[in-house]
Coordinates of C-alpha atoms in Angstrom, one line a residue:
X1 CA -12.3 0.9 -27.1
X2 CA -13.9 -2.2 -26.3
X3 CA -11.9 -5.4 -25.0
X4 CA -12.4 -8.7 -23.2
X5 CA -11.1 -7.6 -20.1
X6 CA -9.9 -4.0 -18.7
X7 CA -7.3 -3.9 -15.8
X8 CA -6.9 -0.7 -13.8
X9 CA -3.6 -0.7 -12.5
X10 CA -0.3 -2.1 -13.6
X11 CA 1.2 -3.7 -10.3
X12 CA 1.9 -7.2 -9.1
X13 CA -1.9 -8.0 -9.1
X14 CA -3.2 -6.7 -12.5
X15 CA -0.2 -7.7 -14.5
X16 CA 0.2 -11.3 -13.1
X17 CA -4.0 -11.0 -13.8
X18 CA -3.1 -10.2 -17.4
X19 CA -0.6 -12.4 -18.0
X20 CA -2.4 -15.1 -16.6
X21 CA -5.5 -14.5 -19.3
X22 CA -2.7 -14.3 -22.2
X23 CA -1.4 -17.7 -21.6
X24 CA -4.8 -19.5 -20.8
X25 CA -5.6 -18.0 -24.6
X26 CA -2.0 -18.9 -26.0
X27 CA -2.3 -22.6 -24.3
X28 CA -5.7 -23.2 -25.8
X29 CA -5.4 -21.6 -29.4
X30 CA -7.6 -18.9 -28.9
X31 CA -7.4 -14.8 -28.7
X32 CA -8.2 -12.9 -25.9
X33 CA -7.9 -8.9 -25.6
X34 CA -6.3 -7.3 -22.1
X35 CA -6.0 -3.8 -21.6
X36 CA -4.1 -2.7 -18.8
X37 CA -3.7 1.2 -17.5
X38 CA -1.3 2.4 -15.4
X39 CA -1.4 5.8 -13.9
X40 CA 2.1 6.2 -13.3
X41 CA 4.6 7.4 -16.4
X42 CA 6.0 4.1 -16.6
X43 CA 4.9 0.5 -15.3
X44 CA 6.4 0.4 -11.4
X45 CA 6.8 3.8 -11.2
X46 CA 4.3 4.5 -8.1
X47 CA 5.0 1.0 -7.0
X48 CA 6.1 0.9 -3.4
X49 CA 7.5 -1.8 -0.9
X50 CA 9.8 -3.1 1.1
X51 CA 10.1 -5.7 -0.2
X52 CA 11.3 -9.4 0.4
X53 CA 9.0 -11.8 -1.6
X54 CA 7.5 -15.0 -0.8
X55 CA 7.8 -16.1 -4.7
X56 CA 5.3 -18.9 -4.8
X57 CA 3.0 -17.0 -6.6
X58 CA 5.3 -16.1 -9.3
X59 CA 6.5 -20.2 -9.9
X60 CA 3.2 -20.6 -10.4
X61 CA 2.7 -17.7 -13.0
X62 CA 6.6 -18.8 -14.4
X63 CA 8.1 -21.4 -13.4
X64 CA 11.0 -20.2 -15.4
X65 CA 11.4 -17.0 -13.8
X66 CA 14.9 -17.1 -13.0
X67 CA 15.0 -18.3 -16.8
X68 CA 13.6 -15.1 -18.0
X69 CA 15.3 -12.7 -15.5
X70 CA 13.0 -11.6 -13.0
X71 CA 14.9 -9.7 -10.7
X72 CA 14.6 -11.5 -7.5
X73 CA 18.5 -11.7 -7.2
X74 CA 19.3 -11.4 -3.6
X75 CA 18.1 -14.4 -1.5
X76 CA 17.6 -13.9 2.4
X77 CA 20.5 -15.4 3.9
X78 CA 20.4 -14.2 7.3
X79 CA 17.4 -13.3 9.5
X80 CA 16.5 -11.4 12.5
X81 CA 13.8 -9.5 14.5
X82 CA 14.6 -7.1 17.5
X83 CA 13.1 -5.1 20.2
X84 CA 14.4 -1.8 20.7
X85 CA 14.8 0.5 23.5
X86 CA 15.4 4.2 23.5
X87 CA 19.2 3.3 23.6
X88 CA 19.6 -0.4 23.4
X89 CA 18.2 -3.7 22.4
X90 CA 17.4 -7.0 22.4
X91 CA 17.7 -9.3 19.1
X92 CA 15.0 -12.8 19.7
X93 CA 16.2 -16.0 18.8
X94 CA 14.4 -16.6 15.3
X95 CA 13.8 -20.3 16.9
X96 CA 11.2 -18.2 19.3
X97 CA 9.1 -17.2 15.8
X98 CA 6.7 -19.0 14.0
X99 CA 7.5 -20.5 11.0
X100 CA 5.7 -18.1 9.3
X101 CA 7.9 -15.1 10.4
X102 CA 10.9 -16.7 8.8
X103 CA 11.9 -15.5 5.3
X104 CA 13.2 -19.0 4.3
X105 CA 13.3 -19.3 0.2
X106 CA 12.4 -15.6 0.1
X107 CA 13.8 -12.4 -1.7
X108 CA 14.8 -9.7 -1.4
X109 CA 14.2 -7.1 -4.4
X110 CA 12.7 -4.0 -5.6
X111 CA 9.2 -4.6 -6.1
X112 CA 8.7 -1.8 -8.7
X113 CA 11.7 -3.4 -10.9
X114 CA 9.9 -6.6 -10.8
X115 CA 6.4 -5.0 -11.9
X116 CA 8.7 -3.5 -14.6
X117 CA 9.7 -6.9 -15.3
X118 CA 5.9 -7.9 -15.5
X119 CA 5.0 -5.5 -17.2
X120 CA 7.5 -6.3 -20.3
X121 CA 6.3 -10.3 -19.8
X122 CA 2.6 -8.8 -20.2
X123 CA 3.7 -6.9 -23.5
X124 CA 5.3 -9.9 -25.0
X125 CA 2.3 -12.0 -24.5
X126 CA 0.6 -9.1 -26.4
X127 CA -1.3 -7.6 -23.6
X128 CA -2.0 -3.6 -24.7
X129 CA 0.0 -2.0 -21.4
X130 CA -1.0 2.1 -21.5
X131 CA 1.5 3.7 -19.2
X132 CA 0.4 7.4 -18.0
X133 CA -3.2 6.6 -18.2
X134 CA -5.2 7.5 -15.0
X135 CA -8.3 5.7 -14.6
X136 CA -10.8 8.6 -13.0
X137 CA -14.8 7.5 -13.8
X138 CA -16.4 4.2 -13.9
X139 CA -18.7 3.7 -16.9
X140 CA -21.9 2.4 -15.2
X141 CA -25.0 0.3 -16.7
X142 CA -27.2 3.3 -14.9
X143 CA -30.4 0.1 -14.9
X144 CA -28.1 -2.8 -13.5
X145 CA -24.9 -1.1 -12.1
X146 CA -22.6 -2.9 -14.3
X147 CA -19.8 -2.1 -14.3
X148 CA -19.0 -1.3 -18.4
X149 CA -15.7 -0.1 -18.1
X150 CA -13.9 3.3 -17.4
X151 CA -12.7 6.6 -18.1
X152 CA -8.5 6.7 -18.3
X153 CA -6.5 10.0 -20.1
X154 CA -8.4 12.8 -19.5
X155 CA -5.6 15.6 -19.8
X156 CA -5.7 19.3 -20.2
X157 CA -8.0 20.6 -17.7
X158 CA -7.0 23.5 -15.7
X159 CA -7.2 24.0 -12.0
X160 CA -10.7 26.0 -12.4
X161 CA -12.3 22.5 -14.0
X162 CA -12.4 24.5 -17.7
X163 CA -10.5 22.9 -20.9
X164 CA -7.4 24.3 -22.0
X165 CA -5.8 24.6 -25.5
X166 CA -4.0 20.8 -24.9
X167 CA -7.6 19.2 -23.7
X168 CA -8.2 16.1 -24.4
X169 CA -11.8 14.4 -22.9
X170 CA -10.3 11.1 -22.1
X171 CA -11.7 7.7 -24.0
X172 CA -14.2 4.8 -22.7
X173 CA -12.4 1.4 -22.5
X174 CA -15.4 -0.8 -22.3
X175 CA -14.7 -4.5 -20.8
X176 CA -16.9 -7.4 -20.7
X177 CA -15.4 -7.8 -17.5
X178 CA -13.1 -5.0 -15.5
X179 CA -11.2 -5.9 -13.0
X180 CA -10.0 -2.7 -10.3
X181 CA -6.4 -3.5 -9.2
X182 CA -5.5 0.2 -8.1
X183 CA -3.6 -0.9 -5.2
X184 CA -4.6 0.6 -1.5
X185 CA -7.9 2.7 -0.9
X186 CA -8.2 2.8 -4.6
X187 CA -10.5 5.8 -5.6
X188 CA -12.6 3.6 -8.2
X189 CA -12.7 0.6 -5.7
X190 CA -13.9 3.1 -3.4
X191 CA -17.2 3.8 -5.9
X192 CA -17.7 0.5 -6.7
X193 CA -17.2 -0.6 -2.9
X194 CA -19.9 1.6 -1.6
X195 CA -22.3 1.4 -5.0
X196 CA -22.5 -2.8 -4.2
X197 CA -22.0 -2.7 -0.5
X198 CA -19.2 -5.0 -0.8
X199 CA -17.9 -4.2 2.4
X200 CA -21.2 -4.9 4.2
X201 CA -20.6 -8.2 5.3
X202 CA -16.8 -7.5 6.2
X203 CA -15.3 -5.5 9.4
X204 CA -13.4 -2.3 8.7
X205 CA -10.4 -2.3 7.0
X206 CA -7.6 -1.1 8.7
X207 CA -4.2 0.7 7.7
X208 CA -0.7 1.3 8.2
X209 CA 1.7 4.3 6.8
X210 CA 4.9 2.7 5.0
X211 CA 7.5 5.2 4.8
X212 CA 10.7 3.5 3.1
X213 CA 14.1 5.4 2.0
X214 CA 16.8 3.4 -0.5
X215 CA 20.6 4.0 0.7
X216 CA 23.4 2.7 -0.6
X217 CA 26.5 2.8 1.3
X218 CA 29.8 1.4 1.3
X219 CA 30.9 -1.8 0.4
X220 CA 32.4 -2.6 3.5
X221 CA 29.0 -2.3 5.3
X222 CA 27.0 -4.4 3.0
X223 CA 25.4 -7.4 4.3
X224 CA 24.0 -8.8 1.0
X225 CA 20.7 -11.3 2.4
X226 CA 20.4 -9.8 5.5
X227 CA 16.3 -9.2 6.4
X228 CA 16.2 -7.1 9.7
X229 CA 12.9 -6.1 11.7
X230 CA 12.1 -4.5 14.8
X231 CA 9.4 -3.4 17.0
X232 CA 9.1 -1.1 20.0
X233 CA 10.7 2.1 19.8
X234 CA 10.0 5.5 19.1
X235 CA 6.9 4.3 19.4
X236 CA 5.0 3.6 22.8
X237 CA 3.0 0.1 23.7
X238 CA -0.3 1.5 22.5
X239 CA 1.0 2.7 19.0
X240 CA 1.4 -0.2 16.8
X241 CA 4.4 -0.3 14.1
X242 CA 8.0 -1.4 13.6
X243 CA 10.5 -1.4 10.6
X244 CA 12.1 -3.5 7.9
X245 CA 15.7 -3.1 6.9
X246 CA 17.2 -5.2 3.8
X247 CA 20.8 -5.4 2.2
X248 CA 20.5 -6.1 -1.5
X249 CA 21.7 -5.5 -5.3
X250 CA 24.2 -2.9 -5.8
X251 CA 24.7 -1.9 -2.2
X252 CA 21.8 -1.1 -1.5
X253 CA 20.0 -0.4 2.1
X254 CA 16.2 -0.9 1.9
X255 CA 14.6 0.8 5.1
X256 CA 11.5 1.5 6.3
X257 CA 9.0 2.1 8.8
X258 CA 5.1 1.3 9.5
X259 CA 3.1 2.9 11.7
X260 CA -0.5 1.7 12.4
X261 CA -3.6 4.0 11.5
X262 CA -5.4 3.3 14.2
X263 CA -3.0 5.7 16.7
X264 CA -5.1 7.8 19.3
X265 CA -2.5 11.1 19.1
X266 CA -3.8 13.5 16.3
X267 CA 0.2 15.4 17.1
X268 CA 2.1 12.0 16.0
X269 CA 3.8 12.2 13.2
X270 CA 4.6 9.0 11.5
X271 CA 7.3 10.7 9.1
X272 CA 9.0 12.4 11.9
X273 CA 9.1 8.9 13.9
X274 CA 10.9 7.2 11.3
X275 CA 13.5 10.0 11.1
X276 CA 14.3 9.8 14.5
X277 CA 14.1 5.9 14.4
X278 CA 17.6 6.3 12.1
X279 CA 19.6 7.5 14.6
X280 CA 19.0 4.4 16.7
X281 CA 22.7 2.7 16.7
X282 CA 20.9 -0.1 15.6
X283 CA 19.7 1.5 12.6
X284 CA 22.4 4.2 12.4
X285 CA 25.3 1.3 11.8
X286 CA 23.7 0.6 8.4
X287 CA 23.6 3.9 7.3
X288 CA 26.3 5.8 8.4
X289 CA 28.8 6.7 5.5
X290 CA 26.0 6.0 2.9
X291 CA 24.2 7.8 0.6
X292 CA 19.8 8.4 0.7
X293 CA 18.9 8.1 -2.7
X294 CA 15.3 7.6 -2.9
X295 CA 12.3 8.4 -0.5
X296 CA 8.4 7.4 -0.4
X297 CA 5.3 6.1 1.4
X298 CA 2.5 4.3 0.6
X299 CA -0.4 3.4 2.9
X300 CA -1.1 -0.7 3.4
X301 CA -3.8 -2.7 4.1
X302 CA -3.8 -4.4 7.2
X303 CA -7.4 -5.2 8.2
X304 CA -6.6 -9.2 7.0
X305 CA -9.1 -11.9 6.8
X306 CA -12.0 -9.8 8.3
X307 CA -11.8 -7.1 6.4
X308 CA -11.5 -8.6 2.9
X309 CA -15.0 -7.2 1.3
X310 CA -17.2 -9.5 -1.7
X311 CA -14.7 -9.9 -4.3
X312 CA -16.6 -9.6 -7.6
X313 CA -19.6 -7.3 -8.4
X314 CA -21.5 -7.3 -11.9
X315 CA -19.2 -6.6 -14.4
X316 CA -15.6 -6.9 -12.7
X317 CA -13.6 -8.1 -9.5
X318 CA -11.5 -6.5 -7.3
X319 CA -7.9 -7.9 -6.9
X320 CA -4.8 -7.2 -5.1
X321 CA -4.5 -4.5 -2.5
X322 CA -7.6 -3.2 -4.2
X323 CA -9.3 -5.7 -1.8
X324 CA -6.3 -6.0 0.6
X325 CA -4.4 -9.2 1.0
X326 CA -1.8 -8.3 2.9
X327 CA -0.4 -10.5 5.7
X328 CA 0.7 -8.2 8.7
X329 CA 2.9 -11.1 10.7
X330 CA 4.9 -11.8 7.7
X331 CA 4.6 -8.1 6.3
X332 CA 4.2 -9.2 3.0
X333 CA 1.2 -9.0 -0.1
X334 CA 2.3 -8.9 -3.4
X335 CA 2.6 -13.0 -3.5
X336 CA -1.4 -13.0 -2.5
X337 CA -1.9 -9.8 -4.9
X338 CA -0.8 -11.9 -7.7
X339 CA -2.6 -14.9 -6.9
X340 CA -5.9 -13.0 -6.5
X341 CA -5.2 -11.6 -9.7
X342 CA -4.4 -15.4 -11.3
X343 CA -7.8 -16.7 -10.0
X344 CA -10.0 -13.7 -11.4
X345 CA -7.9 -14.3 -14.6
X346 CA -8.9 -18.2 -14.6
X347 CA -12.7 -17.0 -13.5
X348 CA -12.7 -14.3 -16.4
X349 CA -11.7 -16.5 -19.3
X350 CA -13.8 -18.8 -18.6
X351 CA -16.5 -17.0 -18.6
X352 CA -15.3 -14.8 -22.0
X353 CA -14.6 -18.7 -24.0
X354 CA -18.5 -19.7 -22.4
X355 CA -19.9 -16.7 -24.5
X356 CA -20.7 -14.5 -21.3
X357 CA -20.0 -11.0 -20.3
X358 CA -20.7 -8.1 -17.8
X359 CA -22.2 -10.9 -15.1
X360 CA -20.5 -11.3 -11.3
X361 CA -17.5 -13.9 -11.4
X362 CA -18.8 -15.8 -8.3
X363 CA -16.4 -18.8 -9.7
X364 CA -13.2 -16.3 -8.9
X365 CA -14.6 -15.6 -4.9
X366 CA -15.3 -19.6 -4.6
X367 CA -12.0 -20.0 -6.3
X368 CA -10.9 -17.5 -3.5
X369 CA -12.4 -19.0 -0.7
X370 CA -10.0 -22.7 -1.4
X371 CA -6.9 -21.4 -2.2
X372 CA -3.6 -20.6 -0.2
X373 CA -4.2 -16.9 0.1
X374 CA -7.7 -17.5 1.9
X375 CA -6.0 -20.5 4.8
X376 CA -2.8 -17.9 5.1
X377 CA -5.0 -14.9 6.2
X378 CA -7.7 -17.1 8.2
X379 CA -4.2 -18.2 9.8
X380 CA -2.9 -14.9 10.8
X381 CA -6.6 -13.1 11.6
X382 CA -6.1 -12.4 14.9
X383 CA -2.8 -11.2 15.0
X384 CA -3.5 -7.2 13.9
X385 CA -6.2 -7.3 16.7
X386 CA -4.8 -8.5 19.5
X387 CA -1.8 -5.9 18.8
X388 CA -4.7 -3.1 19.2
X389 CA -6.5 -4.4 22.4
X390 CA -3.2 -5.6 24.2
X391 CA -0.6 -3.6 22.7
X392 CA 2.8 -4.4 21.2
X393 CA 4.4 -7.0 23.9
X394 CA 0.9 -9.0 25.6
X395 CA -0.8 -8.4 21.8
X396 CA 2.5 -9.3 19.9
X397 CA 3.0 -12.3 22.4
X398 CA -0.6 -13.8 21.8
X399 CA -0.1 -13.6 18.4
X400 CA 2.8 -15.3 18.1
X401 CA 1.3 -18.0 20.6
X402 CA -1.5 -18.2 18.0
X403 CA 0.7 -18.7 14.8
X404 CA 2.8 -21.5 16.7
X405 CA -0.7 -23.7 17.7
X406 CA -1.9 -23.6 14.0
X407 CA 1.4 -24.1 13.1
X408 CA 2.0 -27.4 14.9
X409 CA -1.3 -28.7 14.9
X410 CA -2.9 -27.2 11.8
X411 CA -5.4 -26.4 13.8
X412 CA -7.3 -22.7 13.7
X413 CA -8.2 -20.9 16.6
X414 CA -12.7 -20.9 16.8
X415 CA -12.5 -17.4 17.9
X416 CA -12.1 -14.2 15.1
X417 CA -11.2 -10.8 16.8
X418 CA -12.8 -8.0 15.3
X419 CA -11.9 -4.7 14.3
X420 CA -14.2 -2.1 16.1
X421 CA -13.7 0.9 14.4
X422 CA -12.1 2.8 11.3
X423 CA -8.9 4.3 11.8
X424 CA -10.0 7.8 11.4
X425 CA -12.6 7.1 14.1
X426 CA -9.4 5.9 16.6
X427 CA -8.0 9.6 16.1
X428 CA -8.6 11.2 19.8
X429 CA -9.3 14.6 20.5
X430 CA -6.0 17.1 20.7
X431 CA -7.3 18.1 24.3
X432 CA -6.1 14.6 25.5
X433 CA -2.4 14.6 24.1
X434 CA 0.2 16.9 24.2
X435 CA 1.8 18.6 21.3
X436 CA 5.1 16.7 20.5
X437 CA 8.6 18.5 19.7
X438 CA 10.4 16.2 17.2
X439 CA 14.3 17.0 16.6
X440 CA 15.5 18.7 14.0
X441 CA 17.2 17.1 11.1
X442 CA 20.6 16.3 10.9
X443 CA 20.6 16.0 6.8
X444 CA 23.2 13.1 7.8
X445 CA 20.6 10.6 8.7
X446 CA 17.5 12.3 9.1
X447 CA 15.7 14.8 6.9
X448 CA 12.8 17.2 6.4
X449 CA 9.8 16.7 4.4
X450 CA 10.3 18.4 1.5
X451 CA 13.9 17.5 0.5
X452 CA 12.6 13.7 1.0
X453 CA 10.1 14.6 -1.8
X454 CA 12.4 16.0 -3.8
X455 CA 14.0 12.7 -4.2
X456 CA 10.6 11.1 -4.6
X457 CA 11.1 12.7 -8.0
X458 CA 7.6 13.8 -7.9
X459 CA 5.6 15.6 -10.3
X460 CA 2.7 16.7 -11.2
X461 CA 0.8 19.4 -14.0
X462 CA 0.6 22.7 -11.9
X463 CA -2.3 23.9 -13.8
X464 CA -4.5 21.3 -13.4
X465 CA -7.2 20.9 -10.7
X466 CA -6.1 19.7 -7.4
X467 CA -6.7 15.8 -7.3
X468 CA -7.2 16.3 -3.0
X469 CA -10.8 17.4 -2.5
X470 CA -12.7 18.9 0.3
X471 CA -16.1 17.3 0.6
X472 CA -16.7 20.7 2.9
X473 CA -14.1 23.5 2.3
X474 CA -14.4 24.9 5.9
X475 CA -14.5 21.4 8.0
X476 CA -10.2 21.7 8.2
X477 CA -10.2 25.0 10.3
X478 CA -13.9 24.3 12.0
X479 CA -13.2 21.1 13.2
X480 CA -10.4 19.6 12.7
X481 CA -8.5 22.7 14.0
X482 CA -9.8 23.3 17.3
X483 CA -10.9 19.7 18.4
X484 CA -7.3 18.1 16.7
X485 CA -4.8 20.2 15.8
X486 CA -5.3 19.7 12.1
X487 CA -3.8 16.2 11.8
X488 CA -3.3 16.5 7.9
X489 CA 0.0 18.6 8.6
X490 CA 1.3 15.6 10.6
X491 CA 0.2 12.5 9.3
X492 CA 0.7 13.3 5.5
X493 CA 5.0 12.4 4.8
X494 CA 5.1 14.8 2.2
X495 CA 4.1 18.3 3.4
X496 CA 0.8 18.5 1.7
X497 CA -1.2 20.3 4.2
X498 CA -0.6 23.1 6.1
X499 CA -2.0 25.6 8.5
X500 CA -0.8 29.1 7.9
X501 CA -2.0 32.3 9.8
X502 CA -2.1 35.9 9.3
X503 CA 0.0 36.3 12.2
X504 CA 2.1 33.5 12.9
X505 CA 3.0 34.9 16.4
X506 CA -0.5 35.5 17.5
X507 CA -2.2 32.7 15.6
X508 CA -4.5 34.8 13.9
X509 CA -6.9 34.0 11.2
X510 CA -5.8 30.8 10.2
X511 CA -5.9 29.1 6.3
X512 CA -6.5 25.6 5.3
X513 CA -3.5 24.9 2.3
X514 CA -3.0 22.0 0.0
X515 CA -0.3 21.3 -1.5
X516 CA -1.1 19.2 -3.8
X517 CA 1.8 18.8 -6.6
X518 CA 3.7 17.5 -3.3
X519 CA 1.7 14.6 -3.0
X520 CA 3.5 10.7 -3.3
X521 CA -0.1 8.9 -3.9
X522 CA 0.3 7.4 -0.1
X523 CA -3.6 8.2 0.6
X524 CA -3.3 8.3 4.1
X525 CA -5.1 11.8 4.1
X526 CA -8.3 9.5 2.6
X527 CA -7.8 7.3 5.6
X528 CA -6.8 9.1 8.8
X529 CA -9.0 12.4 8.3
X530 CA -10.9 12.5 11.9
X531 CA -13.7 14.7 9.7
X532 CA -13.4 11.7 6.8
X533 CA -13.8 15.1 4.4
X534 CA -10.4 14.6 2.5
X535 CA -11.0 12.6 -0.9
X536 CA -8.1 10.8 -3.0
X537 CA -8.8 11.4 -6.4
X538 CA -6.4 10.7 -9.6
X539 CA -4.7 13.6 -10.6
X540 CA -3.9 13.6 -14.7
X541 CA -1.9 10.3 -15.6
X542 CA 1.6 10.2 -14.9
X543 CA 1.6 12.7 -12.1
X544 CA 3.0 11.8 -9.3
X545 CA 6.4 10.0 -8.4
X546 CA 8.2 7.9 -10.0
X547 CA 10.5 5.8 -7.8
X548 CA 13.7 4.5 -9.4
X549 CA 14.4 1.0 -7.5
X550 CA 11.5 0.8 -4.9

């Protein structure tokens, strides 16, 4: 199937891209032909954040938004940002925080219901949305590298790799220009990444975990506009994270918690920290009497300005999270992912109305390199790195320090911090830690593993092959084993991995399992690996979660 331009992935970035291409064509009087694929069942069904939006991005895409009835319908009214303790507190005036920091004129909102909302703006404009489509090949130029397009539905395989009696090889969509919006560590991006070296020239991009859980509880403890974050506990000075808590819509309690990739102990694990984070009485006030009704995680990007790679390769761009635009002081990214995606759009149909095709879009990284998204991230650069050298307080102190100069004088700092090493290279050896004994659920505010996937409502062909490969089958009891303890079990928040034994008691002969039908989509097992053996791969389209309201 051949169009003007493919878009893999159907969040904030490749449907404002889409929609953006639809009304250049509709404004000038011409056609233009946008495919977009979506491996999730429906549009927003894998999309996961906290989220309050900045929404300058979308008054640009429509003005009329609130016309049309995006569902940004809780303003923040009230915010704050704490410090916690083991058993206390202490909230900081907002007046101490750079302008930045403050969610002034944002909202507050399920991110998935507004891609949802996208999505349907795309359709009207008569963008071809395929839903339950998993992009898994790029379609190369073998001579050039162009990118041509990709491979998306390739269904019926069994878990050997042979067809079965519902096989169905999957079709070519050929662009004249593809753009990769797969969101965070994006297996295509990935390919495309390492065929171009687009990351040469860039530092390493760094992560965090994002584990979130939707409540709703009772009216009486609903704070509609209230946007609360916090720092410092469970975690310790040298372990970067904190947490996000939002009252919205129908009652509704948006929590969650981000730890930083780049933590040292291979026995931390991030899912268990957030569990015990809920019974802080800070946290627990919100919750108590309500009702967990949803659960996921998602890695983010959070390498910043230094780790943004080249933008556009022969044949396509990257956009969105694909490259990673997140802002870590204002822990927010879906305004820049659908500004990135607006300026390959403008950069793509130009090029498609000058006659061209299957070249690199250098007009979309200049394009890039002046706009709002590019000064917000130089802004904020250092922040992320001075939080790993110094830790949270001295780090999170410089940082802020930072933000206010540039703030008041407009001014950038001449000095860029760099990011030394991958976060699977900051994992430290398990002979340096101690193994850590987390409490047991309470099932009132905290929860295990698998009962959170349950409401994760994910899902995924049982036959088919595993989409969580081994690069070497025996590196996970080898290696990662004796010199870590096996991290997967730990740092995956959906009980993917596991070490079982022979005998449990005596720790004999131990097994490497994967579970993969478990798996949200988070990728952090891509990410945190110490052995870097563990490849993300898409499993058959529309496997996976499907978050109602996240």
């Amino acid at each position: 199937m051949e169009y003007d331009v493919v878009i893999v992935g159907g969040g904030p970035a490749g449907l404002s891209a889409a929609i953006r291409l639809k009304q250049r064509a509709e404004a000038a009087g011409t056609e233009i032909n946008v495919a977009v694929l979506e491996k999730a069942a429906e549009v927003g069904g894998h999309i996961l954040s906290g989220a309050v939006i900045d929404p300058k991005a979308l008054n640009e895409l429509f003005p009329d938004w609130k016309e049309r009835g995006c569902p940004l319908e809780t303003p923040v009214t009230e915010d704050r940002f704490m410090v916690l303790g083991p058993a206390g507190q202490v909230s900081l005036p907002m007046a101490m925080l750079p302008p930045m920091m403050h969610n002034d004129g944002c909202y507050i909102a399920s991110l998935g219901n507004v891609a949802r909302w996208l999505g349907e703006q795309a359709e009207a404009l008569g963008v071809e949305v395929y839903p339950g489509m998993a992009a898994s090949h790029v379609v190369w130029e073998e001579e050039t590298g162009r990118v041509k397009g990709v491979v998306a539905g390739v269904f019926g395989i069994d878990k050997h790799g042979a067809p079965t009696g519902d096989f169905q090889p999957g079709i070519e969509l050929h662009g004249k220009y593809v753009f990769i919006a797969e969101g965070v560590r994006g297996s295509l991006a990935k390919t495309i990444m390492a065929r171009h070296g687009l990351a040469k020239d860039s530092q390493p991009q760094k992560f965090g975990i994002g584990l979130k859980e939707l409540w709703q509880v009772p009216p009486e403890k609903h704070r509609p506009g209230l946007a609360q974050h916090t720092t410092g506990w469970p975690l310790d000075e040298f372990t970067g994270g904190g947490s996000f808590l939002y009252h919205f819509g129908d009652n509704y309690v948006a929590l969650g918690y981000v730890v930083h990739l780049n933590y040292k102990d291979p026995f931390l694990s991030p899912f268990d920290e957030f569990q015990r984070f809920k019974h802080h009485p800070a946290i627990a006030d919100h919750l108590e009497g309500g009702t967990r009704i949803s659960y996921g995680a998602r890695a983010i990007t959070e390498g910043g300005f230094q780790s943004v790679p080249k933008l556009a390769f022969p044949g396509g761009a990257l956009i969105g999270c694909s490259a990673g635009f997140v802002n870590v002081p204002r822990i927010k990214g879906s305004h820049n992912a659908m500004k990135t995606g607006m300026l390959a759009a403008d950069a793509a149909y130009d090029a498609v109305m000058a006659g061209r095709s299957g070249d690199e879009l250098v007009e979309y990284q200049a394009a890039y390199e002046k706009s709002w998204v590019y000064k917000e991230l130089k802004g904020v650069r250092n922040a992320k790195p001075y939080l790993t050298k110094f830790g949270t307080t001295l780090g999170g102190a410089f940082g802020v320090a930072e933000m206010w100069f540039t703030s008041l004088t407009g001014i950038t700092v001449p000095w860029t911090m760099k990011h030394k090493k991958t976060d699977a290279a900051s994992t430290e050896k398990a002979s340096k830690h101690k193994p850590r004994v987390y409490p047991k659920p309470d099932g009132k505010l905290s929860f295990d593993k698998l009962s959170s996937v349950f409401i994760s409502n994910t899902n995924h062909a049982e036959e088919q092959p595993a989409h969580l490969k081994l690069l070497d089958p025996s590196v996970p009891i080898r290696v990662n084993l004796p010199d870590y303890g096996e991290p997967a079990r730990l740092y995956c928040p959906a009980g993917v991995y596991e070490v079982v034994y022979a005998d449990e008691v005596a720790k004999t002969d131990p097994k490497f399992v994967i579970n993969a039908q478990n798996c949200v989509h988070c990728k952090t097992c891509d990410i945190k690996d110490p052995s870097q053996n563990i490849v993300w791969t898409t499993p058959e389209g529309g496997g996976g979660p499907n978050y109602p309201n996240m």
